[in-house]
Coordinates of C-alpha atoms and ligand atoms in Angstrom, one line a residue:
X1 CA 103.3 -110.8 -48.1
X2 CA 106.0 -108.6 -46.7
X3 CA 108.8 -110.7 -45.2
X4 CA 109.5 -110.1 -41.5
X5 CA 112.3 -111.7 -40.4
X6 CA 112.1 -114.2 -37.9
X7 CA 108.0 -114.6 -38.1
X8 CA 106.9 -117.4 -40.5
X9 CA 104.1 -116.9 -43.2
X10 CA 102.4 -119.8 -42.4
X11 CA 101.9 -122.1 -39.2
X12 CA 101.3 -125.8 -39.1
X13 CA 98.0 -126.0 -36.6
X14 CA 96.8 -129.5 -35.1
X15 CA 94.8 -130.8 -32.8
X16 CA 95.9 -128.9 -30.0
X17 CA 95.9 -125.4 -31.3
X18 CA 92.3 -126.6 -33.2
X19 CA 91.2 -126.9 -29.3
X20 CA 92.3 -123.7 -27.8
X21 CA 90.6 -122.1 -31.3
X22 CA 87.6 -124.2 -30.0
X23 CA 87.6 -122.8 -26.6
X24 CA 87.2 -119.2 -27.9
X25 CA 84.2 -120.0 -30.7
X26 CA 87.0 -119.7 -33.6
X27 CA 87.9 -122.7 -34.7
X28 CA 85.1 -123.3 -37.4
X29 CA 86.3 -119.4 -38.7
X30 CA 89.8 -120.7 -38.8
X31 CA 89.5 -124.2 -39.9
X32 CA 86.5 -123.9 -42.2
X33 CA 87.2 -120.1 -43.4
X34 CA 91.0 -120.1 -44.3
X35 CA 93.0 -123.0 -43.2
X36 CA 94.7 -125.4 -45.6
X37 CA 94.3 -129.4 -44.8
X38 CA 97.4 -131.4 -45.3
X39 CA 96.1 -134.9 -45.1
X40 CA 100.2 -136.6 -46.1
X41 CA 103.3 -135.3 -46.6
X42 CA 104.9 -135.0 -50.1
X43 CA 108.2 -136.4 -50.4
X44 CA 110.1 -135.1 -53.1
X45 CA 113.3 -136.7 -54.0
X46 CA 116.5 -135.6 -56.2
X47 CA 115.3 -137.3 -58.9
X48 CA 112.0 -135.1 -58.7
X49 CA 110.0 -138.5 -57.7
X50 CA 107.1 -137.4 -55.4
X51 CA 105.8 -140.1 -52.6
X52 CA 103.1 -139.4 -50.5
X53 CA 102.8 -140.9 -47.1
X54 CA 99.5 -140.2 -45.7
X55 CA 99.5 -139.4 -42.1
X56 CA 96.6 -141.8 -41.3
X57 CA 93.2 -142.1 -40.8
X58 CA 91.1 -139.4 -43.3
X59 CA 90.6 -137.1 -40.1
X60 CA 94.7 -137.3 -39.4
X61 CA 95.5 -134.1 -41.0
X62 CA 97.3 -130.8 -40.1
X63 CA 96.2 -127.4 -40.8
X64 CA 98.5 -124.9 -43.1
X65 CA 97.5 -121.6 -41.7
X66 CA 98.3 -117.9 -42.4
X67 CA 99.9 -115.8 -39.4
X68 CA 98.7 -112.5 -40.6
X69 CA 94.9 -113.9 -41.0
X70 CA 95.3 -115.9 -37.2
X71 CA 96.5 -112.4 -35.4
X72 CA 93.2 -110.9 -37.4
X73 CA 91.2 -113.2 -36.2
X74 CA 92.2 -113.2 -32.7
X75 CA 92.8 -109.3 -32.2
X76 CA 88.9 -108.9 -33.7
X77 CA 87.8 -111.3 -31.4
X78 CA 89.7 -110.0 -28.3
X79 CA 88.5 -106.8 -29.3
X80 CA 84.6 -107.2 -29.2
X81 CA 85.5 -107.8 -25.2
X82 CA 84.1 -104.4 -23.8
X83 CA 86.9 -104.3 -21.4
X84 CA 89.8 -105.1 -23.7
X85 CA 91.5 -102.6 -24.7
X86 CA 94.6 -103.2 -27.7
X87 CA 97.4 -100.7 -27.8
X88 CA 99.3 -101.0 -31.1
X89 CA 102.7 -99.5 -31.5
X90 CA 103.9 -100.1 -27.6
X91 CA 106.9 -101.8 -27.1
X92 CA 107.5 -103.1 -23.8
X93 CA 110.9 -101.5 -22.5
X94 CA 110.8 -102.4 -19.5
X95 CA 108.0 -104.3 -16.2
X96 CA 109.1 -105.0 -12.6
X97 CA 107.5 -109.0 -12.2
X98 CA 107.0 -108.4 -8.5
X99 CA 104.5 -105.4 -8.9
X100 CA 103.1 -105.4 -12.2
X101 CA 104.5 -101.9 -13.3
X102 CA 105.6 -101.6 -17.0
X103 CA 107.1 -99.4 -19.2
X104 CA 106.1 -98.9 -22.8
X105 CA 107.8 -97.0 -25.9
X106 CA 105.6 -95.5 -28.3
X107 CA 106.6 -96.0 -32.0
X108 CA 107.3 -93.5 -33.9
X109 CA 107.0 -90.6 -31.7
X110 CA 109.4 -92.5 -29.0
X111 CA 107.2 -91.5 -26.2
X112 CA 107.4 -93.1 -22.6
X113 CA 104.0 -94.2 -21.5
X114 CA 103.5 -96.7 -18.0
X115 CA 101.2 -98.6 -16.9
X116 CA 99.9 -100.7 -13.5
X117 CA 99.1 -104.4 -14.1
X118 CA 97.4 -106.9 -11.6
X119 CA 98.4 -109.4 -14.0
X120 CA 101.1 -109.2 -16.9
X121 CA 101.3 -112.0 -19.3
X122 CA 104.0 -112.4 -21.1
X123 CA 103.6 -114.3 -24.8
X124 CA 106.3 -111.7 -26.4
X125 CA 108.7 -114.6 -27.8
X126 CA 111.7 -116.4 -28.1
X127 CA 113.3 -112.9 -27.2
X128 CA 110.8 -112.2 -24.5
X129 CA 111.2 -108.6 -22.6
X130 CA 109.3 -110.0 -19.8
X131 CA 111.1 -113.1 -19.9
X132 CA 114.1 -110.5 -19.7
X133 CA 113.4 -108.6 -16.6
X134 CA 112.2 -112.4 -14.4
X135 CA 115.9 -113.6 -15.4
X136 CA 117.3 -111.2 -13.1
X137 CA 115.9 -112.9 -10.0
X138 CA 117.6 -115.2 -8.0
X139 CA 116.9 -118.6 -8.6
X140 CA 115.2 -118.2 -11.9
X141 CA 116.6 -121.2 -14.3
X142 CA 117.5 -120.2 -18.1
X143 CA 118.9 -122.0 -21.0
X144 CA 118.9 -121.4 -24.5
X145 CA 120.3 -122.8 -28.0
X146 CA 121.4 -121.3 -31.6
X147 CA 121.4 -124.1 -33.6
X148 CA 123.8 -124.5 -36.9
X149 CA 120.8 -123.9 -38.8
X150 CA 118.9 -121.4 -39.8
X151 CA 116.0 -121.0 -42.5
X152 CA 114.9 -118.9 -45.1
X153 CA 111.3 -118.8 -46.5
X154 CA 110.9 -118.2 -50.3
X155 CA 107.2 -118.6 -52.2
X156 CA 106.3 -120.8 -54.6
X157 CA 103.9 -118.7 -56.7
X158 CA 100.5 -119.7 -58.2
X159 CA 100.2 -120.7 -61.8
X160 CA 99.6 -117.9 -64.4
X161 CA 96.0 -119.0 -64.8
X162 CA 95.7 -118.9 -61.4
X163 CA 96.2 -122.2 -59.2
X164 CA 98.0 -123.8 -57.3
X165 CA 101.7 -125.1 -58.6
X166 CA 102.6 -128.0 -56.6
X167 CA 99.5 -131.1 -55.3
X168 CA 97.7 -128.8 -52.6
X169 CA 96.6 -131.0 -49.4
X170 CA 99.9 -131.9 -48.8
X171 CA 103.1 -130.9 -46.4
X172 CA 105.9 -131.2 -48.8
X173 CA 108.9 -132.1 -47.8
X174 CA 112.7 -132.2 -49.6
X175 CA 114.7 -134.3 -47.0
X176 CA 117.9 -133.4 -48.0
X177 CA 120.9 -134.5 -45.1
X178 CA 121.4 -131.8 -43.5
X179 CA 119.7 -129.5 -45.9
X180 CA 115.6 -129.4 -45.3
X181 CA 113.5 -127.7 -47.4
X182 CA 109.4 -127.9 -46.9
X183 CA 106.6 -126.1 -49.0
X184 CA 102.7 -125.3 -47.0
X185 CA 99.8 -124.1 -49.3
X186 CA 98.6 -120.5 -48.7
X187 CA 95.0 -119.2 -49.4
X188 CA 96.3 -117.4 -52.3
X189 CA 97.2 -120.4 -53.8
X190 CA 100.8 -119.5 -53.1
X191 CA 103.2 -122.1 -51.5
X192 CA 105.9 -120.5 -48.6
X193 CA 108.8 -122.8 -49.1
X194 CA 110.7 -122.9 -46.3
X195 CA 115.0 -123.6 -46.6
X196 CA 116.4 -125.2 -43.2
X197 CA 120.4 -125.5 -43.5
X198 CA 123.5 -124.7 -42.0
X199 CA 124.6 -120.4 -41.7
X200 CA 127.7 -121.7 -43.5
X201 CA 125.7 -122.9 -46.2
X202 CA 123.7 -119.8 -46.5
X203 CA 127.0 -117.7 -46.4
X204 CA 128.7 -120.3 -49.4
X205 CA 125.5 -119.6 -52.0
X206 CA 127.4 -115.6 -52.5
X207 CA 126.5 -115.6 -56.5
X208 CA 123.3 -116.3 -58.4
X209 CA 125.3 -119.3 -59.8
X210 CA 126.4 -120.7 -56.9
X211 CA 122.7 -120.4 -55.9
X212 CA 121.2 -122.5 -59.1
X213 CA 124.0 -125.0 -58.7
X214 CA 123.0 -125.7 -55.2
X215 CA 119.2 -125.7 -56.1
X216 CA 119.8 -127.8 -59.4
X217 CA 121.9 -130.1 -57.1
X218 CA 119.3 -130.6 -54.4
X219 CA 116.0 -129.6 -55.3
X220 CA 115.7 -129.2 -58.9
X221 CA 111.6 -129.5 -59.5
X222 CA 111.9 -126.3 -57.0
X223 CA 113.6 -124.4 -59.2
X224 CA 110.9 -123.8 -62.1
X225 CA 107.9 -124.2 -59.2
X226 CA 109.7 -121.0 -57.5
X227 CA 111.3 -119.5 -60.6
X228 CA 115.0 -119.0 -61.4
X229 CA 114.4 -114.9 -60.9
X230 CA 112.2 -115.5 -57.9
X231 CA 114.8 -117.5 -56.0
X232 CA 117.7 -115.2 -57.4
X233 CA 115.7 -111.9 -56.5
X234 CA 114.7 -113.6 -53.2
X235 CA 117.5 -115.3 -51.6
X236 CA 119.8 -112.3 -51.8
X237 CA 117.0 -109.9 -50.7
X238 CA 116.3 -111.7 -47.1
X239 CA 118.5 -112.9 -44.8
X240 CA 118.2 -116.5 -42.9
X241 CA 116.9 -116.1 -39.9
X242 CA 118.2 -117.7 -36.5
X243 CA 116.5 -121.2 -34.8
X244 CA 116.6 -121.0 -31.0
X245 CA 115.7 -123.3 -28.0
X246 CA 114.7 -121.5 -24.9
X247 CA 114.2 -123.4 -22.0
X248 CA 113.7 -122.1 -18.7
X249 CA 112.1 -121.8 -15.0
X250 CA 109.7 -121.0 -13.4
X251 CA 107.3 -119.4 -15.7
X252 CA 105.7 -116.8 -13.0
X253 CA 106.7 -114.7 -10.5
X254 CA 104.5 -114.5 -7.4
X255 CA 100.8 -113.7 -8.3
X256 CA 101.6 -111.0 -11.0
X257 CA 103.6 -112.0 -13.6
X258 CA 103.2 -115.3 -16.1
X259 CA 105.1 -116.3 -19.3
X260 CA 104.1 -118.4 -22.0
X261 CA 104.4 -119.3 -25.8
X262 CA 107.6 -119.3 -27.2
X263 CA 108.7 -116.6 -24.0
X264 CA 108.3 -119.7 -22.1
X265 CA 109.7 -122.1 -24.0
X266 CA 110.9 -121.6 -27.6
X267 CA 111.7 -124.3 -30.0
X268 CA 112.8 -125.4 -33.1
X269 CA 110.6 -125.8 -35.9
X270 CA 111.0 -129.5 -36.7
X271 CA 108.4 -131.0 -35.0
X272 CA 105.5 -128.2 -36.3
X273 CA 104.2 -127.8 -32.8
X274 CA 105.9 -124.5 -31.6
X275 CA 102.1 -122.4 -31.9
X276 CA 100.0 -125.5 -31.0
X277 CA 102.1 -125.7 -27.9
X278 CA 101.6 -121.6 -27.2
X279 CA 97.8 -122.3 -28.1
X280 CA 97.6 -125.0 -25.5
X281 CA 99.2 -122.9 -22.8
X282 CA 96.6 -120.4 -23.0
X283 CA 93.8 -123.3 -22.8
X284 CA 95.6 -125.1 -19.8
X285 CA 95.8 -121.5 -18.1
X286 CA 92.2 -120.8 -18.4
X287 CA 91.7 -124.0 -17.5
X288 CA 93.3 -123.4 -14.0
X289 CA 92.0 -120.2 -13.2
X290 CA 88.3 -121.7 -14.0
X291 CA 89.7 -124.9 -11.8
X292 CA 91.4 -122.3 -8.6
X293 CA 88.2 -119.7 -8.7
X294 CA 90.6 -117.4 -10.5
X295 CA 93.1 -117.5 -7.4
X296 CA 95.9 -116.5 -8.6
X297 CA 98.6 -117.1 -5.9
X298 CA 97.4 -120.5 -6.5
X299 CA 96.7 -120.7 -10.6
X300 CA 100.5 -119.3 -11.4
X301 CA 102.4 -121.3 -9.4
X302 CA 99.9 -124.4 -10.4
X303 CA 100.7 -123.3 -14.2
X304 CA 104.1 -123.3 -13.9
X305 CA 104.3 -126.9 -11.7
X306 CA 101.9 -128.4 -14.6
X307 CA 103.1 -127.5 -17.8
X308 CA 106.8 -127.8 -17.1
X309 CA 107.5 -131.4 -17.7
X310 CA 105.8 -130.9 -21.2
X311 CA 107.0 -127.7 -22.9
X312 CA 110.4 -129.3 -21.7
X313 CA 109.3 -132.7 -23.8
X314 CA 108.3 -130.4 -26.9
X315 CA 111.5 -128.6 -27.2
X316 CA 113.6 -131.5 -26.6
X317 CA 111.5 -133.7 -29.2
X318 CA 111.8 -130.7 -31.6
X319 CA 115.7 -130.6 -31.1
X320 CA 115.5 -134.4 -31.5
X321 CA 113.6 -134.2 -34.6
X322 CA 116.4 -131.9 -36.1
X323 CA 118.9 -134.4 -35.3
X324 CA 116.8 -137.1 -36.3
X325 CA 115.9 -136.0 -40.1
X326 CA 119.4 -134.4 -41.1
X327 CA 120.0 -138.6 -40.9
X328 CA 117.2 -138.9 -43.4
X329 CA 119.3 -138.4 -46.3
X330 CA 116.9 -138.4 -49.2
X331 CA 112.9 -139.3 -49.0
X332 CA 113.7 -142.9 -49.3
X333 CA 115.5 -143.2 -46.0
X334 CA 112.3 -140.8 -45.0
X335 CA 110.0 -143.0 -46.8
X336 CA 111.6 -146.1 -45.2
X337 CA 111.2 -144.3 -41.8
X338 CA 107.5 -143.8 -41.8
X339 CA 106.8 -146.8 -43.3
X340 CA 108.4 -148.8 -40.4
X341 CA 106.4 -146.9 -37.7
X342 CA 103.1 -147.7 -40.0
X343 CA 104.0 -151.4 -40.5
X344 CA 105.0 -151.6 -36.3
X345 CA 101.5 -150.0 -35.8
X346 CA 100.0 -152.1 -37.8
X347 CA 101.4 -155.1 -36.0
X348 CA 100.9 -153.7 -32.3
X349 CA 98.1 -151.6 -33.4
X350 CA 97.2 -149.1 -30.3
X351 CA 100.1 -150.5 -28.4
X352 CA 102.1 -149.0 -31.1
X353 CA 101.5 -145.1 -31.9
X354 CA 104.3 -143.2 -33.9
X355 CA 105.4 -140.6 -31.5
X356 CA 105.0 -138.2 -34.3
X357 CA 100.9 -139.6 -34.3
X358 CA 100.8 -139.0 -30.9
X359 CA 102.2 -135.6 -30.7
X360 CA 100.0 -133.9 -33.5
X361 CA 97.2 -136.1 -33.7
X362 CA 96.0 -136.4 -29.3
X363 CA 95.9 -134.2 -26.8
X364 CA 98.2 -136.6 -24.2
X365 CA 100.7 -134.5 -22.4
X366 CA 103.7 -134.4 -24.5
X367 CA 105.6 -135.3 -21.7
X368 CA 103.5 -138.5 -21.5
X369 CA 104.0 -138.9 -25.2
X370 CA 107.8 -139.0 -24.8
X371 CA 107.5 -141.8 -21.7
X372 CA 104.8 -143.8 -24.2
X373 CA 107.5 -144.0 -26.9
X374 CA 110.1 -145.0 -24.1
X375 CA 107.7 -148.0 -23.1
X376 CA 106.8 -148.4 -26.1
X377 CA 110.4 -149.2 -27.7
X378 CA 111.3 -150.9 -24.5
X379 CA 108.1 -153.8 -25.5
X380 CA 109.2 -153.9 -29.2
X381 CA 112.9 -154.6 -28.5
X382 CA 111.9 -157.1 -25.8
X383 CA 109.5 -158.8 -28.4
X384 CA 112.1 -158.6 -30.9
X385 CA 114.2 -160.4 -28.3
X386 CA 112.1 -163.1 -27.6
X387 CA 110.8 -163.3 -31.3
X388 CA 114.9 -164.0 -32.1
X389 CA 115.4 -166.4 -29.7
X390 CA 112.1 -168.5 -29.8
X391 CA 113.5 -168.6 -34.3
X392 CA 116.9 -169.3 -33.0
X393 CA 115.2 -172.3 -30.2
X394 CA 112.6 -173.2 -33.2
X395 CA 115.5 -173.3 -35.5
X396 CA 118.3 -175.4 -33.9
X397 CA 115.6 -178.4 -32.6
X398 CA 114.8 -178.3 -36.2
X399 CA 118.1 -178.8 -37.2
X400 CA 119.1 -181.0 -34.5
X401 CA 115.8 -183.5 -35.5
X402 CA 116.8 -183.2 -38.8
X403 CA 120.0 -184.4 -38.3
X404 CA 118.9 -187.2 -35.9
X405 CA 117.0 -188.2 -39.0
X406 CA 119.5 -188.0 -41.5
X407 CA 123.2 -189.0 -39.9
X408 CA 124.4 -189.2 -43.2
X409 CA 124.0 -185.9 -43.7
X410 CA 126.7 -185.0 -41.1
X411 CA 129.3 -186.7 -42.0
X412 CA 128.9 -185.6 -45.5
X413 CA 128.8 -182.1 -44.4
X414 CA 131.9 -182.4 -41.7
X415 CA 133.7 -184.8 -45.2
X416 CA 133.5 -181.2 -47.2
X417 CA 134.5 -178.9 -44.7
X418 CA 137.7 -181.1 -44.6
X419 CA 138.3 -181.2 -47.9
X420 CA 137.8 -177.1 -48.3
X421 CA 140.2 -176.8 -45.8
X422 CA 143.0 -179.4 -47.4
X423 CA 142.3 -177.1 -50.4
X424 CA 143.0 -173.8 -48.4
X425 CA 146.7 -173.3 -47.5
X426 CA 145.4 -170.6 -44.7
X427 CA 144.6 -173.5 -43.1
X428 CA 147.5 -175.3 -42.8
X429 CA 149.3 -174.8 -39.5
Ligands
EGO1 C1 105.8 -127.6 -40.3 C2 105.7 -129.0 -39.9 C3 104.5 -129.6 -39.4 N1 104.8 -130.9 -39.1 N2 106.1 -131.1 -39.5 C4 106.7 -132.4 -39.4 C5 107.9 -132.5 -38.7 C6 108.5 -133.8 -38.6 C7 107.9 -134.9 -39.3 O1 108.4 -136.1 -39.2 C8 109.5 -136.2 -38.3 C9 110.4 -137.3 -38.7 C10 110.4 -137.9 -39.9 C11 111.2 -138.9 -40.2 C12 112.1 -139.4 -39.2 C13 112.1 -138.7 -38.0 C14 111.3 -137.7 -37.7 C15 106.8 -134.7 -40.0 C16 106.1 -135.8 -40.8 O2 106.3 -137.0 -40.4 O3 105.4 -135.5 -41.7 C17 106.2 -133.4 -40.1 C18 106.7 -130.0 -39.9 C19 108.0 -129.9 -40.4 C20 108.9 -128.9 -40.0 C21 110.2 -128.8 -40.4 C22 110.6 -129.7 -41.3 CL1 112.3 -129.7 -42.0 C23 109.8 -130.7 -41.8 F1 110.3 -131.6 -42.7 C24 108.5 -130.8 -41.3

C-alpha cells in the first residue's frame, strides 16, 4: 500500500461509524467482509512484556478497517444511485458558499471546468477548500492547532509462511512518555504501526543508528516484528506527517453550503474517533433533512446548532487524551490506569462508565459524555469524601473507647513519648 502522506492505512471504526454503515445497508459488507475486531488492547512494555486489557463485555470491540477498501465500498455504493454522478480527478479551486457556484481543476490536463450546486457539501478535510472560501465571511469562528507531534506509519509485515506477526484481535499499544507507538491488523495479515512523537524527535533519528538505538531503547520486540531494513528503508523514505485540531463555526452558510468531517472539525488521533465522528455527521444530517421534510433553510442551520457542542467535546477529548497518555509512561502506569476505571465500574457499576467506554462503545452525544464524566467524578470524590471521614469518625470513637477501656494504655504511651524526646537533643529548648 502506497503511502500517502497525511491519510492513514487503517481506521479504528466503533459503534458510531458501524451505524452510519448501517444506515446505508453496508455495515455487514464492512464488518463481516473486511474489518478486523480488536476485542483489548495489547500493551507492550520495554521489557517486551505484553498485557492485555480487554475493553469489556465480548461485544465491546473496535473495528481495524482499511481506508482504501471503505472509499471502495462507499464510491460503488454511491455509484449504483442513477443520479449520482462521481468525477474523479477534480480538485476544488475554488466555490462561492452563498450561491453554490464552484470551480474545479482537472488533473493532469489542468483544465478549468464549473459547476452550479443547490447544495455543496463540504467533507474535503482538515485542510478543507470549502471550509477555505466560508472563512472569509464575517462572523465565521476559526481555530486550529499543530501539535508537537507528528506520526509516521511503518508495517509490520506478515510472517514468511504467511500470517500474522503480532496476536491479531488486538489494538496494540507501546505507551512510551511522550513517544506513542500503536500497531492495527490489516486484511493482508499486515500490521500498520503507527509512530506518534515529537518533530524534534523525528528530526534527531538522522542516521540508521541513531534510528536502531532509539527503537532498541523504546520498543525493541518492534524491531524484528517490522524488520531492521524495513524500519531503516522506511523511516527515511516518508516523512512524519502533521496532527491538527480545527475547530470552528458555523458549519453552513445559508441554505447552500454545509461542512463536515474533519472540514468541520479535525482532530487528533488519540481518541480513535476522528471517522466515526465524520460517519455520524452524515447520519445526524440525513437524519434532519428526513426530520425538516428536506427543508433546507431549516436542516443547515439545525445541523450546525446540533452537532456543535459535540464535535467540540471530540476534539477537545482527543487533545485531552494526548495530554493524558504522554503521562502514561510505560504500560504499567497504562495498565494501572484502565484497571482503576474497571475496578471504579465495578464498584458503581452503570453509575460508573469509563469515559473512553462511553465514547466508543454508545451512541450518547459526546458532549453528554464529557458532562457524565464531570458528574461522574464529582459523586466519586464526594464518596471518597464521606467514605474518609465516616473511617476517620469510625476510627477516632474506636480509639477514644479503646482508651476509655484501657487508661493505662495512655499514660504508658504519653511515658515514651517523653522519654524519646529526653533522648532527642532537637528537643531540648
Ligand atoms: C486508533 C485508536 C482507537 N482507539 N484508540 C484509543 C485511544 C485511547 C485509549 O485510551 C485512552 C487513555 C488510556 C489511558 C489513559 C488515558 C487515556 C484507548 C484504549 O483505552 O485502548 C484506545 C486509539 C489510539 C490512538 C492513538 C494512540 Cl497513541 C493510542 F494509544 C490509541
Amino acid at each position: 500500500m502506497k503511502h500517502v502522506t497525511g491519510k492513514s492505512i487503517n481506521l479504528a471504526l466503533s459503534v458510531r461509524g458501524r451505524s452510519s454503515l448501517k444506515a446505508v445497508g453496508l455495515e455487514d459488507e464492512v464488518i463481516v467482509r473486511h474489518a478486523i475486531p480488536m476485542y483489548a488492547r495489547l500493551i507492550h512494555d520495554r521489557d517486551g512484556s505484553r498485557r492485555p486489557i480487554p475493553y469489556g463485555k465480548s461485544d465491546q470491540c473496535i473495528f481495524s478497517v482499511g481506508r482504501r477498501f471503505l472509499n471502495e465500498v462507499l464510491l460503488s455504493a454511491a455509484e449504483k444511485h442513477s443520479n449520482v454522478n462521481i468525477h474523479f480527478n477534480h480538485k476544488l479551486v475554488t466555490c462561492d458558499p452563498e450561491t453554490g457556484s464552484m470551480t474545479f481543476e482537472r488533473y493532469p490536463s489542468k483544465e478549468i471546468t464549473t459547476a452550479q450546486a443547490d447544495l455543496i457539501v463540504g467533507c474535503d478535510g482538515a485542510f478543507s477548500a470549502v471550509r477555505r472560501q466560508m472563512l472569509k465571511r464575517p462572523r465565521f469562528n476559526y481555530s486550529q492547532t499543530y501539535i508537537p507531534h507528528g506520526y509516521m506509519e511503518l508495517t509490520i509485515p506478515a510472517t514468511p509462511d504467511g500470517q500474522f506477526a503480532m496476536e491479531v484481535n488486538y489494538l496494540h499499544i507501546w505507551p512510551r512518555d511522550s513517544f506513542m507507538m500503536i500497531a492495527l491488523p490489516n486484511q493482508d495479515k499486515t500490521y500498520t504501526v503507527t509512530l506518534f512523537m515529537p518533530y524534534e524527535n523525528f528530526e534527531d533519528l538522522i542516521t540508521p543508528e541513531k534510528l536502531l538505538d532509539f527503537f532498541f531503547e523504546n520498543f525493541p520486540d518492534a524491531i524484528p516484528l517490522i524488520g531492521k531494513k524495513n524500519l531503516i528503508e522506511d523511516y527515511f523514505r516518508l516523512k512524519p506527517s502533521p496532527l491538527i485540531s480545527v475547530k470552528c463555526n458555523p458549519y453552513h452558510v445559508g441554505d447552500k453550503t454545509v461542512i463536515m468531517g474533519d472540514a468541520a472539525h479535525a482532530m487528533v488521533p488519540f481518541y480513535g474517533q476522528g471517522m466515526n465522528a465524520g460517519f455520524e455527521d452524515c447520519l445526524i444530517f440525513d437524519e434532519l433533512l428526513e426530520r425538516e421534510n428536506f427543508q433546507l433553510a431549516r436542516v443547515l442551520p439545525e445541523f450546525t446548532l446540533y452537532r456543535t457542542p459535540d464535535a467540540e467535546a471530540i476534539c477537545d477529548l482527543a487533545m485531552y487524551n494526548y495530554v493524558e497518555m504522554r503521562h502514561l509512561v510505560n504500560s504499567k502506569s497504562f495498565l494501572l490506569r484502565k484497571k482503576c476505571d474497571k475496578f471504579l465500574n465495578l464498584i458503581f457499576a452503570d453509575s460508573w462508565i469509563p469515559l473512553y467506554t462511553m465514547v466508543t462503545f454508545s451512541k450518547k452525544r459526546y458532549h453528554l459524555c464529557v458532562k457524565n464524566k464531570k458528574w461522574q467524578d464529582k459523586v466519586i470524590n464526594q464518596t471518597i469524601w464521606a467514605v474518609g471521614v465516616s473511617a476517620s469518625v469510625v476510627g477516632l470513637s474506636v480509639f477514644a473507647k479503646l482508651l476509655h477501656n484501657h487508661p493505662h494504655w495512655l499514660e504508658a504511651a504519653l511515658e515514651s513519648l517523653n522519654k524519646f524526646k529526653l533522648s532527642m537533643p532537637l528537643f531540648h529548648n
